[in-house]
XYZ file of C-alpha atoms in Angstrom:
328
model
C -53.008 138.404 27.238
C -54.457 135.471 29.135
C -52.533 132.303 29.973
C -54.905 130.344 27.711
C -54.145 132.610 24.754
C -50.425 132.285 25.451
C -50.753 128.501 25.335
C -52.630 128.720 22.025
C -49.887 130.982 20.678
C -47.235 128.512 21.842
C -49.129 125.716 20.105
C -49.255 127.675 16.863
C -45.532 128.427 16.987
C -44.682 124.815 17.751
C -46.903 123.588 14.944
C -45.377 125.983 12.427
C -41.860 125.204 13.555
C -42.235 121.481 13.177
C -44.058 121.663 9.883
C -40.499 122.119 8.592
C -39.494 118.645 9.739
C -40.461 116.853 6.558
C -38.350 119.213 4.505
C -35.301 119.256 6.792
C -32.433 117.635 4.902
C -29.641 115.486 6.290
C -26.161 116.168 5.045
C -22.897 114.280 5.158
C -20.498 115.130 7.964
C -18.925 118.520 7.426
C -15.197 119.133 7.375
C -13.591 119.680 10.776
C -12.839 123.343 10.090
C -16.544 124.186 9.987
C -17.714 126.191 13.033
C -19.780 124.411 15.659
C -22.998 126.189 16.637
C -24.753 125.623 19.952
C -28.359 126.823 19.798
C -29.569 127.790 23.268
C -33.283 127.398 23.990
C -33.232 130.235 26.508
C -32.330 133.907 26.919
C -28.806 135.298 27.352
C -27.719 135.100 30.975
C -30.113 132.301 31.863
C -29.174 128.855 33.153
C -29.117 127.284 29.681
C -26.936 130.096 28.369
C -24.500 129.755 31.275
C -24.141 125.995 30.768
C -23.758 126.437 27.006
C -20.962 128.962 27.361
C -19.093 126.794 29.838
C -19.416 123.891 27.415
C -18.414 125.955 24.390
C -15.098 127.016 25.906
C -14.100 123.412 26.456
C -15.454 122.107 23.150
C -13.457 124.663 21.224
C -10.284 123.135 22.614
C -11.399 119.494 22.354
C -12.728 119.717 18.795
C -10.220 122.293 17.559
C -13.114 124.188 15.991
C -14.672 127.573 16.514
C -17.753 127.228 18.709
C -20.571 129.769 18.500
C -23.288 130.107 21.143
C -26.543 131.336 19.619
C -29.464 132.113 21.946
C -32.887 131.352 20.464
C -35.408 131.685 23.321
C -39.146 131.404 22.977
C -42.138 129.101 22.629
C -41.022 126.547 25.171
C -37.966 125.667 23.108
C -39.751 125.515 19.733
C -37.792 128.416 18.236
C -34.497 126.715 19.035
C -35.644 123.307 17.802
C -36.975 124.836 14.581
C -33.556 126.371 13.980
C -31.939 122.984 14.566
C -34.284 121.334 12.068
C -33.388 123.840 9.360
C -29.635 123.526 9.913
C -27.402 120.872 8.310
C -27.713 117.583 10.176
C -23.975 117.035 10.195
C -23.130 117.196 13.898
C -21.923 120.793 13.801
C -25.233 122.239 14.973
C -26.811 121.196 18.244
C -29.232 122.488 20.830
C -28.935 122.922 24.581
C -32.269 122.694 26.360
C -34.016 121.117 29.321
C -35.440 117.607 29.490
C -38.851 119.302 29.768
C -38.835 119.756 25.979
C -39.821 116.068 25.800
C -41.181 115.215 29.260
C -43.423 118.250 29.863
C -44.088 120.426 26.798
C -46.106 117.743 24.922
C -48.544 117.658 27.869
C -48.960 121.423 27.799
C -49.428 121.994 24.073
C -50.952 119.728 21.431
C -48.306 118.769 18.893
C -48.670 117.136 15.490
C -45.518 115.093 15.936
C -43.662 113.009 18.489
C -41.046 115.273 20.070
C -39.148 112.256 21.411
C -38.533 111.083 17.836
C -37.525 114.422 16.349
C -34.645 115.292 18.674
C -32.194 113.014 20.435
C -30.506 113.603 23.810
C -26.776 113.077 23.390
C -25.280 114.185 26.719
C -26.616 115.158 30.128
C -24.622 118.318 30.801
C -25.925 119.378 34.200
C -28.718 118.552 36.578
C -30.667 120.224 39.325
C -33.892 120.039 41.228
C -36.622 122.072 42.808
C -36.991 123.433 46.299
C -40.254 124.207 48.049
C -39.916 127.719 49.449
C -42.254 129.960 51.375
C -42.622 133.550 52.401
C -41.106 134.098 55.887
C -44.550 135.140 57.154
C -45.791 131.550 56.789
C -45.861 130.211 60.385
C -43.925 127.034 59.636
C -40.191 126.452 59.567
C -40.139 122.837 58.354
C -42.222 120.658 56.054
C -44.120 118.897 58.858
C -45.113 122.253 60.269
C -46.096 123.517 56.841
C -48.353 120.547 56.175
C -49.984 120.994 59.571
C -50.535 124.677 58.777
C -52.162 123.902 55.417
C -54.426 121.294 57.042
C -55.521 123.787 59.673
C -56.390 126.328 56.967
C -58.336 124.292 54.380
C -58.760 126.020 51.039
C -56.733 129.050 52.095
C -53.135 128.215 51.120
C -51.853 128.432 47.553
C -48.594 127.704 45.785
C -47.033 129.214 42.677
C -45.456 127.432 39.728
C -43.425 128.851 36.874
C -46.024 127.498 34.435
C -49.062 125.247 34.537
C -48.338 121.683 33.478
C -44.657 121.820 34.390
C -42.957 119.890 37.176
C -43.252 123.022 39.326
C -47.031 122.580 39.113
C -47.000 118.779 39.256
C -44.984 118.601 42.475
C -47.664 120.566 44.295
C -50.292 118.115 43.082
C -48.138 115.233 44.276
C -47.651 116.793 47.702
C -51.391 117.416 47.984
C -52.074 113.749 47.296
C -49.273 112.369 49.475
C -49.930 114.593 52.494
C -53.719 114.828 52.226
C -53.728 118.603 51.823
C -55.417 121.004 49.400
C -53.006 123.724 48.277
C -54.420 125.704 45.335
C -52.229 126.212 42.280
C -51.368 129.627 40.820
C -49.559 129.449 37.468
C -47.141 132.136 36.308
C -45.212 132.892 33.124
C -41.751 132.019 34.379
C -39.917 131.848 37.692
C -39.005 135.534 38.193
C -42.564 136.894 38.491
C -43.625 133.934 40.620
C -40.733 134.386 43.049
C -41.383 138.127 43.200
C -44.920 137.403 44.367
C -43.737 134.845 46.914
C -41.242 137.334 48.339
C -43.983 139.982 48.331
C -46.385 137.684 50.175
C -48.993 137.568 47.407
C -48.594 133.775 47.109
C -47.162 132.007 50.164
C -45.375 129.052 48.552
C -43.599 127.938 45.386
C -41.794 124.942 43.941
C -38.836 126.837 42.471
C -35.715 125.834 40.599
C -32.813 125.637 43.040
C -30.524 128.037 41.082
C -33.252 130.709 41.099
C -34.078 130.229 44.762
C -30.568 130.127 46.259
C -29.973 133.929 46.347
C -33.369 134.491 47.979
C -32.765 131.753 50.555
C -29.352 133.154 51.445
C -30.835 136.650 51.741
C -33.551 135.388 54.082
C -36.328 136.436 51.721
C -37.785 132.929 51.467
C -37.728 129.884 53.739
C -36.717 126.528 52.177
C -38.602 123.401 53.252
C -37.271 120.512 51.143
C -35.475 119.783 47.874
C -36.483 117.276 45.205
C -32.964 115.879 44.741
C -31.852 112.346 45.692
C -29.300 113.939 48.048
C -29.098 117.317 49.706
C -27.934 120.192 47.557
C -24.362 121.361 48.335
C -25.721 124.892 48.058
C -28.473 124.209 50.609
C -26.829 121.682 52.936
C -29.245 122.287 55.808
C -32.355 121.686 53.695
C -33.591 118.066 53.721
C -34.706 116.119 50.690
C -38.388 115.242 50.392
C -37.412 111.596 50.841
C -35.741 112.404 54.169
C -38.961 113.864 55.532
C -41.197 111.044 54.325
C -42.157 111.972 50.753
C -39.931 109.992 48.352
C -42.529 110.343 45.586
C -41.535 114.003 45.303
C -38.040 113.223 44.071
C -37.594 114.991 40.740
C -34.548 115.881 38.679
C -34.379 118.398 35.886
C -31.418 118.205 33.551
C -29.824 120.291 30.858
C -29.003 118.263 27.795
C -27.072 118.512 24.557
C -29.415 117.408 21.777
C -29.114 116.698 18.055
C -31.329 115.280 15.333
C -31.294 111.454 15.271
C -30.056 111.341 11.677
C -26.687 112.956 12.423
C -23.994 110.489 11.244
C -22.949 108.053 13.968
C -19.290 109.071 13.794
C -20.200 112.723 14.347
C -22.440 111.791 17.281
C -19.654 109.797 18.932
C -17.078 112.548 18.398
C -19.343 115.217 19.862
C -20.507 113.100 22.801
C -16.970 112.067 23.766
C -15.767 115.662 23.625
C -18.695 117.005 25.661
C -18.328 114.313 28.332
C -14.619 115.084 28.659
C -15.315 118.801 29.053
C -18.092 118.379 31.625
C -16.054 115.897 33.712
C -13.315 118.416 34.474
C -13.159 119.368 38.201
C -13.127 123.074 37.376
C -16.297 122.637 35.332
C -18.037 120.806 38.166
C -17.103 123.594 40.562
C -18.422 126.261 38.189
C -21.725 124.430 37.853
C -21.984 124.168 41.635
C -21.558 127.931 41.898
C -24.716 128.277 39.797
C -26.639 125.813 41.948
C -26.265 122.887 39.547
C -24.651 119.479 39.748
C -22.599 117.940 36.959
C -24.550 115.660 34.687
C -24.109 111.904 34.771
C -22.485 110.046 31.837
C -25.730 108.298 30.914
C -25.992 106.927 27.396
C -28.450 108.406 24.887
C -30.609 105.289 25.301
C -30.639 105.712 29.081
C -31.582 109.376 28.720
C -34.374 108.485 26.293
C -35.679 105.863 28.720
C -35.766 108.408 31.545
C -37.604 110.864 29.324
C -40.267 108.293 28.503
C -40.764 107.457 32.186
C -40.973 111.133 33.173
C -43.395 111.836 30.327
C -45.688 109.033 31.466
C -45.515 110.010 35.141
C -46.226 113.670 34.432
C -49.096 112.721 32.166
C -50.687 110.515 34.806
C -50.618 113.292 37.417
C -52.046 115.882 35.024
C -54.724 113.467 33.857
C -55.878 113.133 37.470
C -56.925 116.807 37.425
C -58.239 116.696 33.841
C -55.516 119.036 32.634
C -55.934 119.621 28.912
C -53.238 120.774 26.473
C -54.025 123.480 23.951
């Protein structure tokens, strides 16, 4: 199946999922003995699943309710969001997914709705960034050397992303523009196959999620050049940020959020947010996140999170528009 057909399939799934929005009812807040369900927009064992299970253990104690983690991967998060829409809007069902559900997906697939209005970010649970990595055969051990290498080999150096239209793709476009280079983009269907090809030397470079790249960096299978975080990653302390090496425009954060529907009663939203913030602020929780290559989320308000999403959406759109990228 081609990437184009996969994008059309994703569009169809998203459209069907959100056709349910008009019929999704809102209910009064449920009694406290009702189980809490966390819908995970990713597969078991993935980053979203790990964060959700760490959160669920703490929420069970804070809310004095049974907490169920329910993985619903697929269609860029549409399967999980569809499930959320069909569930009671009482604060006992929520979704854990990436900020990309609002800031990136609408640029990749045509939607018949405004994603930013259909789901609401309640808590930033964890955050991370990307790291530019290369196959060890690339004759450059730092970003300045890499840029010089690309310039000396015009049209011959490519970089992988985990999907076209995502920040993994966009960061390469930004580096091209900022450094005056011409890396070609190669889109994949997820990080694992892309990283496999980087390790195998089929594609020399990739903007990869830090949690996915850390084991390969530590094993010497890829060389890290710079991270997109505001500060160096504790897991990659010897790798500079892009800002440190002269490219502040490549700063980019990805965050895992706890989301609900906007019509959940205010009291239920406050109760859930306060409990989640308390759980994620625990030192043991922060250490566990660090082990997975993530930083603890910041206690930003829902309005602050929504503002960041709008800014990221606009910035991503502007970069993609510059290459005439079209959603399907």
